[in-house]
Amino acid sequence: MQRSHIVRPAAMFWGLVVFMPVGVTYLSAILLLLTLVVAGDGRERLARLRANPLWWPVMAYLAWTLLVLAFGRHYPETPSNLFHGIRIGLTILMAMALTREEALWALRGFLLAAALGVLLVVAYYAIGFPLWSPLRAVVMEVGNKSISNALLFSVVASTAAVWGIAQIAAHRPLRAIPAFVLMLGLGLVVALPLTSRTSVLALLLVVPVVCIHQWRSHLKMLVGALVLGTVVLGAGLYQLPQLQHKVETGVQEIEDAQNGAVFHGSWIIRYYMYRDTGRMIADRPLTGWGIGGWTEQWHKRGPALFADSNMPHNDFLWVGSQGGLPALLSLLLIMVTAVWQAWKRRDIAGRYALAATLIALIASSVNSALRDAQIGLALLWIAMIYLRLAQEKNDPNPWRGLLPSRRVESLTQPG
């Protein structure tokens, strides 16, 4: 086997283990990095990276991070924050360095792992059985890892939605039914057992966007799809009192926080984090407080009840507090460029990537989906794999060959 072929199984391995504990995901990332180093084709990969629209935004983000490190203050948290900051850029670069075939292998691994995850959820709640501890976060709420898995299920749900919408557009509505059943089923999974409001929010925003992408040149079809989608989603939310209660509780928490109340709550802690981190940026808008400086400032500014927190649940505010507006804007430019690249591709491959990158953007805006490795090593990797395939400009069907069966080849057909 040629050395270059070792990248394919390494890329697939990362896709396979995204639902597993973060230590396994780290192992897969290190393994892929090593295989990229020893596989050869370095010049070809570097040329591919330099031609990628994300190259200069990522370089600007990494360069500014290193400048702040060199000339800014250092803290006990500096090493870990520097590591996570560089990891974000490195994850993007590794995905963009892959060939189309290697990216397909990564995608195969992810979709296989997602299929097994869906089967596990169904079997667990249908018949019940003792569950292996590393898999608990796939079927129930277990800290940030379950949030990561919920977001990955949201990517699968949005992929199903894109395919179903494409079948409707092709006047094959019966083929769309299984896709929408999967989408709604996964929507219930992320809303109830995994209890991820971030994932529910992402799905509620992403599905209308992919409808707009599909029918942006056909206003009547677009309006009809959006009205129908609003009715279906509204009816679904009406039938989920648990989710309604969480939203009502969140709104009440924000009102209480504005009146000075301090108590444990998902939305109330975000209120204080966003307010006080915004003030950190306003105080030092150019250079920030230094890599790792958020925690010290948070201890000085934030309520003592939340002193154990080590990130502000917003990746852009996190980098902005440490590296100023240049850091914030460079990271934001990376994520917006990814979404824009997907939006510009008008076929189904573009819509797949649009949904995945938009979920990553939303999650990084309301949670630490990049900073937290439990989430970022999985979600960012998969979103960038979707985008990498969408960037195959001269290939009308970059998902070609993903599935071997002719009966399911329509999943990869352009449209």
Coordinates of C-alpha atoms in Angstrom, one line a residue:
M1 CA 0.0 0.0 0.0
Q2 CA 1.3 3.4 -0.9
R3 CA 2.1 5.7 2.0
S4 CA -0.6 8.2 0.9
H5 CA -3.3 5.6 1.4
I6 CA -2.8 5.5 5.2
V7 CA -4.6 8.9 5.4
R8 CA -7.9 7.3 4.4
P9 CA -8.4 5.0 7.3
A10 CA -7.1 7.6 9.7
A11 CA -9.6 10.1 8.4
M12 CA -12.3 7.5 8.7
F13 CA -11.3 6.6 12.2
W14 CA -11.8 10.3 13.3
G15 CA -15.3 10.2 11.8
L16 CA -16.1 6.9 13.5
V17 CA -15.2 8.0 17.0
V18 CA -16.8 11.4 17.2
F19 CA -19.5 10.1 19.5
M20 CA -17.0 8.5 21.8
P21 CA -15.3 10.2 24.9
V22 CA -13.0 13.0 24.1
G23 CA -9.8 11.0 24.8
V24 CA -10.6 8.7 21.9
T25 CA -11.3 11.7 19.7
Y26 CA -8.0 13.2 20.6
L27 CA -6.3 9.9 19.7
S28 CA -7.9 10.0 16.3
A29 CA -6.9 13.6 15.7
I30 CA -3.2 12.9 16.6
L31 CA -3.3 9.8 14.4
L32 CA -4.5 11.7 11.4
L33 CA -1.9 14.5 12.0
L34 CA 0.9 11.9 12.1
T35 CA -0.4 10.1 9.0
L36 CA -0.5 13.4 7.1
V37 CA 3.1 14.1 8.1
V38 CA 4.4 10.7 7.0
A39 CA 2.2 10.0 4.0
G40 CA 4.0 12.3 1.7
D41 CA 2.4 14.6 -0.9
G42 CA 3.3 17.5 1.3
R43 CA 3.7 20.0 -1.6
E44 CA 0.3 19.0 -3.1
R45 CA -1.4 19.4 0.3
L46 CA 0.2 22.8 1.0
A47 CA -0.9 24.0 -2.5
R48 CA -4.4 22.8 -1.7
L49 CA -4.4 24.7 1.6
R50 CA -3.0 27.9 0.1
A51 CA -5.7 27.9 -2.5
N52 CA -8.4 27.4 0.0
P53 CA -10.5 30.5 1.0
L54 CA -10.1 29.6 4.7
W55 CA -6.3 29.7 4.5
W56 CA -5.7 33.4 5.1
P57 CA -8.4 33.8 7.8
V58 CA -6.9 30.8 9.7
M59 CA -3.4 32.2 9.2
A60 CA -4.5 35.6 10.5
Y61 CA -6.2 34.0 13.5
L62 CA -3.1 31.9 14.4
A63 CA -0.7 34.7 13.8
W64 CA -2.6 37.1 16.0
T65 CA -2.8 34.4 18.7
L66 CA 1.0 34.0 18.7
L67 CA 1.5 37.8 18.7
V68 CA -0.7 38.1 21.8
L69 CA 1.2 35.2 23.4
A70 CA 4.5 36.8 22.7
F71 CA 3.7 40.3 23.9
G72 CA 0.8 39.9 26.3
R73 CA 0.5 38.8 29.9
H74 CA 0.7 35.1 30.8
Y75 CA -1.5 33.3 33.3
P76 CA -1.8 29.8 34.8
E77 CA -4.4 29.1 32.1
T78 CA -2.2 30.3 29.3
P79 CA -0.9 26.8 28.2
S80 CA -4.4 25.2 28.0
N81 CA -6.0 28.2 26.3
L82 CA -3.1 28.4 23.8
F83 CA -3.5 24.7 23.1
H84 CA -7.2 24.9 22.4
G85 CA -6.8 28.0 20.3
I86 CA -4.2 26.3 18.0
R87 CA -6.2 23.1 18.0
I88 CA -9.1 25.0 16.4
G89 CA -7.0 26.2 13.5
L90 CA -5.2 22.9 13.1
T91 CA -8.5 21.0 12.9
I92 CA -9.6 23.2 10.1
L93 CA -6.3 22.9 8.2
M94 CA -6.3 19.1 8.5
A95 CA -9.8 18.8 7.0
M96 CA -8.9 21.2 4.2
A97 CA -5.7 19.3 3.4
L98 CA -7.6 16.1 2.6
T99 CA -8.2 15.0 -0.9
R100 CA -11.8 14.4 -2.0
E101 CA -11.4 10.6 -1.5
E102 CA -9.9 11.0 2.0
A103 CA -12.8 13.4 3.0
L104 CA -15.3 10.8 1.8
W105 CA -13.7 8.2 4.0
A106 CA -14.1 10.6 7.0
L107 CA -17.7 11.1 6.0
R108 CA -18.3 7.4 5.7
G109 CA -17.0 7.0 9.3
F110 CA -19.2 9.7 10.6
L111 CA -22.4 8.5 8.9
L112 CA -21.7 4.9 10.0
A113 CA -21.2 6.1 13.6
A114 CA -24.4 8.2 13.4
A115 CA -26.4 5.2 12.1
L116 CA -25.1 3.1 15.0
G117 CA -25.9 5.9 17.4
V118 CA -29.5 6.1 16.1
L119 CA -29.9 2.4 16.5
L120 CA -28.5 2.5 20.0
V121 CA -31.0 5.3 21.0
V122 CA -33.9 3.4 19.6
A123 CA -32.9 0.1 21.2
Y124 CA -32.2 1.6 24.5
Y125 CA -35.5 3.4 24.9
A126 CA -37.5 0.5 23.3
I127 CA -36.2 -2.4 25.3
G128 CA -33.7 -1.0 27.8
F129 CA -30.4 -2.7 28.8
P130 CA -27.2 -2.0 30.8
L131 CA -25.3 0.6 28.9
W132 CA -21.5 0.8 28.5
S133 CA -20.4 3.9 30.3
P134 CA -18.6 5.6 27.3
L135 CA -21.9 5.4 25.4
R136 CA -24.1 7.0 28.0
A137 CA -23.7 10.4 26.4
V138 CA -25.2 9.1 23.2
V139 CA -28.6 8.3 24.8
M140 CA -28.9 10.7 27.8
E141 CA -27.7 14.0 29.1
V142 CA -24.1 13.6 30.4
G143 CA -22.4 17.0 30.5
N144 CA -20.8 18.6 27.5
K145 CA -20.2 15.3 25.7
S146 CA -24.0 14.8 25.3
I147 CA -24.2 18.4 23.9
S148 CA -21.6 17.4 21.4
N149 CA -23.5 14.2 20.4
A150 CA -26.8 16.2 20.2
L151 CA -25.1 18.7 17.8
L152 CA -23.8 15.8 15.7
F153 CA -27.3 14.3 15.6
S154 CA -28.5 17.8 14.4
V155 CA -26.0 17.6 11.6
V156 CA -27.4 14.2 10.6
A157 CA -31.0 15.6 10.9
S158 CA -30.2 18.6 8.7
T159 CA -28.5 16.3 6.2
A160 CA -31.7 14.2 6.1
A161 CA -33.7 17.5 5.7
V162 CA -31.6 18.6 2.8
W163 CA -32.0 15.3 1.0
G164 CA -35.8 15.3 1.7
I165 CA -36.2 18.8 0.4
A166 CA -34.2 17.8 -2.8
Q167 CA -36.7 15.0 -3.3
I168 CA -39.6 17.3 -3.1
A169 CA -38.0 19.7 -5.5
A170 CA -37.5 16.8 -7.9
H171 CA -41.2 15.9 -7.6
R172 CA -40.5 12.7 -5.7
P173 CA -42.3 13.5 -2.4
L174 CA -42.7 9.8 -1.3
R175 CA -38.9 9.5 -1.2
A176 CA -38.8 12.4 1.2
I177 CA -40.9 10.8 3.9
P178 CA -38.1 8.6 5.5
A179 CA -35.8 11.6 5.5
F180 CA -38.3 13.8 7.3
V181 CA -39.1 11.0 9.7
L182 CA -35.4 10.8 10.6
M183 CA -35.2 14.5 10.9
L184 CA -38.1 14.8 13.3
G185 CA -37.0 11.7 15.2
L186 CA -33.5 13.1 15.8
G187 CA -35.1 16.5 16.7
L188 CA -37.0 14.7 19.5
V189 CA -33.8 13.0 20.6
V190 CA -31.8 16.2 20.9
A191 CA -34.8 18.0 22.6
L192 CA -35.7 15.3 25.2
P193 CA -33.2 12.6 26.3
L194 CA -30.1 14.7 25.3
T195 CA -31.8 18.0 26.4
S196 CA -29.8 20.3 24.2
R197 CA -31.4 23.6 23.5
T198 CA -28.4 24.6 21.4
S199 CA -29.1 21.7 19.0
V200 CA -32.9 22.5 18.9
L201 CA -32.1 26.1 18.2
A202 CA -29.7 25.1 15.4
L203 CA -32.2 22.9 13.7
L204 CA -34.9 25.5 13.9
L205 CA -32.7 28.0 12.2
V206 CA -30.9 25.8 9.7
V207 CA -33.9 24.1 8.1
P208 CA -35.4 27.4 6.9
V209 CA -32.0 28.4 5.6
V210 CA -31.6 25.3 3.5
C211 CA -35.1 25.8 2.1
I212 CA -34.1 29.3 1.1
H213 CA -31.0 27.9 -0.5
Q214 CA -33.0 25.3 -2.4
W215 CA -35.7 27.6 -3.7
R216 CA -34.1 31.1 -3.7
S217 CA -34.9 31.4 -7.4
H218 CA -38.5 30.2 -6.9
L219 CA -40.3 32.5 -4.6
K220 CA -43.7 30.7 -4.6
M221 CA -42.1 27.4 -3.7
L222 CA -40.0 29.0 -1.0
V223 CA -42.9 30.7 0.7
G224 CA -44.9 27.5 0.6
A225 CA -42.0 25.5 2.1
L226 CA -41.4 28.1 4.8
V227 CA -45.1 28.3 5.8
L228 CA -45.4 24.5 5.9
G229 CA -42.2 24.2 7.9
T230 CA -43.4 26.8 10.4
V231 CA -46.7 25.0 10.9
V232 CA -45.0 21.6 11.4
L233 CA -42.4 23.0 13.7
G234 CA -44.9 25.0 15.6
A235 CA -47.2 21.9 16.1
G236 CA -44.2 19.9 17.2
L237 CA -43.1 22.4 19.8
Y238 CA -46.7 22.6 21.0
Q239 CA -46.6 18.9 21.7
L240 CA -43.3 19.2 23.7
P241 CA -44.3 20.8 27.0
Q242 CA -40.8 20.0 28.4
L243 CA -39.2 22.1 25.8
Q244 CA -41.7 24.9 26.3
H245 CA -41.0 24.8 30.0
K246 CA -37.2 25.2 29.3
V247 CA -37.7 28.2 27.1
E248 CA -40.1 29.8 29.6
T249 CA -37.6 29.1 32.4
G250 CA -34.8 30.6 30.3
V251 CA -36.7 33.8 29.6
Q252 CA -37.5 34.1 33.3
E253 CA -33.9 33.6 34.2
I254 CA -32.8 36.5 32.0
E255 CA -35.4 38.7 33.5
D256 CA -34.2 37.8 37.0
A257 CA -30.6 38.4 36.0
Q258 CA -31.5 41.9 34.7
N259 CA -32.9 42.6 38.2
G260 CA -29.7 41.4 39.9
A261 CA -30.6 37.8 40.8
V262 CA -27.8 35.3 40.9
F263 CA -28.5 31.5 41.0
H264 CA -27.6 28.4 39.0
G265 CA -29.3 28.4 35.6
S266 CA -28.2 27.9 32.0
W267 CA -29.5 31.2 30.8
I268 CA -28.7 33.3 33.8
I269 CA -25.0 32.3 33.8
R270 CA -24.9 33.2 30.1
Y271 CA -26.4 36.6 30.8
Y272 CA -23.6 37.4 33.2
M273 CA -20.9 35.8 31.1
Y274 CA -21.8 37.7 27.9
R275 CA -22.2 41.0 29.8
D276 CA -18.9 40.8 31.7
T277 CA -16.9 39.4 28.8
G278 CA -18.2 42.1 26.6
R279 CA -16.9 44.6 29.2
M280 CA -13.5 42.9 29.1
I281 CA -13.3 43.4 25.4
A282 CA -14.4 47.0 25.7
D283 CA -11.7 47.7 28.3
R284 CA -8.9 46.3 26.0
P285 CA -10.3 46.2 22.5
L286 CA -7.0 45.9 20.6
T287 CA -4.9 43.4 22.4
G288 CA -7.2 41.8 25.0
W289 CA -6.1 40.6 28.4
G290 CA -3.6 38.0 27.1
I291 CA -4.0 34.3 26.3
G292 CA -5.6 32.7 29.3
G293 CA -6.7 36.0 30.8
W294 CA -10.4 35.4 30.7
T295 CA -10.5 33.4 33.9
E296 CA -8.7 36.0 36.0
Q297 CA -11.0 38.7 34.7
W298 CA -14.1 36.6 35.2
H299 CA -13.1 36.0 38.9
K300 CA -12.8 39.8 39.3
R301 CA -16.0 40.7 37.5
G302 CA -18.4 37.8 37.6
P303 CA -20.6 36.5 40.4
A304 CA -18.7 34.4 42.9
L305 CA -21.3 31.6 42.5
F306 CA -20.0 31.0 39.0
A307 CA -16.3 31.3 39.7
D308 CA -15.6 27.7 38.6
S309 CA -16.5 28.5 35.0
N310 CA -13.5 28.6 32.6
M311 CA -15.1 29.8 29.4
P312 CA -17.9 32.2 28.5
H313 CA -20.0 29.9 26.4
N314 CA -19.3 32.0 23.3
D315 CA -16.2 31.3 21.4
F316 CA -16.0 34.7 19.8
L317 CA -16.2 36.5 23.2
W318 CA -13.6 34.0 24.5
V319 CA -11.0 34.9 21.9
G320 CA -12.0 38.5 22.0
S321 CA -11.4 38.8 25.7
Q322 CA -7.9 37.3 25.3
G323 CA -6.8 38.8 22.0
G324 CA -9.0 41.8 21.5
L325 CA -11.2 42.5 18.5
P326 CA -8.6 41.3 15.9
A327 CA -8.9 37.8 17.5
L328 CA -12.6 37.9 17.6
L329 CA -13.0 39.1 14.1
S330 CA -10.5 36.6 12.7
L331 CA -12.3 33.7 14.3
L332 CA -15.7 35.0 13.2
L333 CA -14.3 35.5 9.6
I334 CA -13.2 31.8 9.6
M335 CA -16.7 30.6 10.5
V336 CA -18.6 33.1 8.3
T337 CA -16.3 32.3 5.3
A338 CA -17.1 28.6 5.8
V339 CA -20.8 29.3 5.7
W340 CA -20.4 31.6 2.7
Q341 CA -18.4 29.1 0.7
A342 CA -21.2 26.6 1.3
W343 CA -23.9 29.1 0.4
K344 CA -22.2 29.9 -2.9
R345 CA -22.5 26.3 -4.1
R346 CA -26.0 26.0 -5.4
D347 CA -26.4 22.2 -5.5
I348 CA -27.1 19.6 -2.8
A349 CA -23.5 19.4 -1.8
G350 CA -23.5 23.1 -1.0
R351 CA -26.7 22.6 1.1
Y352 CA -25.2 19.7 3.0
A353 CA -22.2 21.9 3.9
L354 CA -24.3 25.0 4.5
A355 CA -26.3 23.1 7.2
A356 CA -23.2 21.7 8.9
T357 CA -21.2 24.9 8.9
L358 CA -24.2 26.9 10.1
I359 CA -24.8 24.6 13.0
A360 CA -21.1 25.0 13.9
L361 CA -21.5 28.8 13.7
I362 CA -24.6 28.8 15.8
A363 CA -23.2 26.4 18.4
S364 CA -20.0 28.5 18.8
S365 CA -22.2 31.6 19.3
V366 CA -24.3 30.2 22.2
N367 CA -21.9 27.6 23.5
S368 CA -18.2 26.8 23.6
A369 CA -18.5 24.5 20.6
L370 CA -14.9 25.3 19.4
R371 CA -13.1 26.0 22.7
D372 CA -14.4 22.9 24.5
A373 CA -12.6 19.9 22.9
Q374 CA -15.5 17.6 23.9
I375 CA -17.6 19.4 21.3
G376 CA -15.0 21.0 19.0
L377 CA -13.0 17.9 18.2
A378 CA -16.2 16.4 16.7
L379 CA -18.5 19.1 15.4
L380 CA -15.8 21.3 13.9
W381 CA -14.2 18.3 12.2
I382 CA -17.4 17.1 10.6
A383 CA -18.5 20.5 9.5
M384 CA -15.2 21.1 7.8
I385 CA -15.4 17.7 6.1
Y386 CA -18.8 18.6 4.7
L387 CA -17.3 21.9 3.5
R388 CA -14.2 20.3 2.1
L389 CA -16.4 18.2 -0.2
A390 CA -18.4 21.2 -1.2
Q391 CA -15.2 23.0 -2.3
E392 CA -14.6 20.5 -5.1
K393 CA -15.5 23.1 -7.7
N394 CA -14.8 21.0 -10.8
D395 CA -16.8 18.0 -9.5
P396 CA -20.6 18.3 -10.0
N397 CA -21.1 15.5 -7.4
P398 CA -18.4 15.4 -4.8
W399 CA -20.4 12.9 -2.6
R400 CA -20.1 10.4 -5.5
G401 CA -19.1 7.0 -4.3
L402 CA -20.0 7.6 -0.7
L403 CA -22.4 4.7 -0.6
P404 CA -21.8 1.5 -2.5
S405 CA -25.4 0.4 -3.1
R406 CA -27.0 1.7 -6.2
R407 CA -30.4 1.8 -4.4
V408 CA -29.1 4.7 -2.3
E409 CA -27.0 6.5 -4.8
S410 CA -29.6 9.3 -5.1
L411 CA -28.4 10.6 -1.7
T412 CA -25.2 11.8 -3.5
Q413 CA -26.8 13.1 -6.7
P414 CA -26.5 16.8 -7.4
G415 CA -29.7 18.9 -7.2

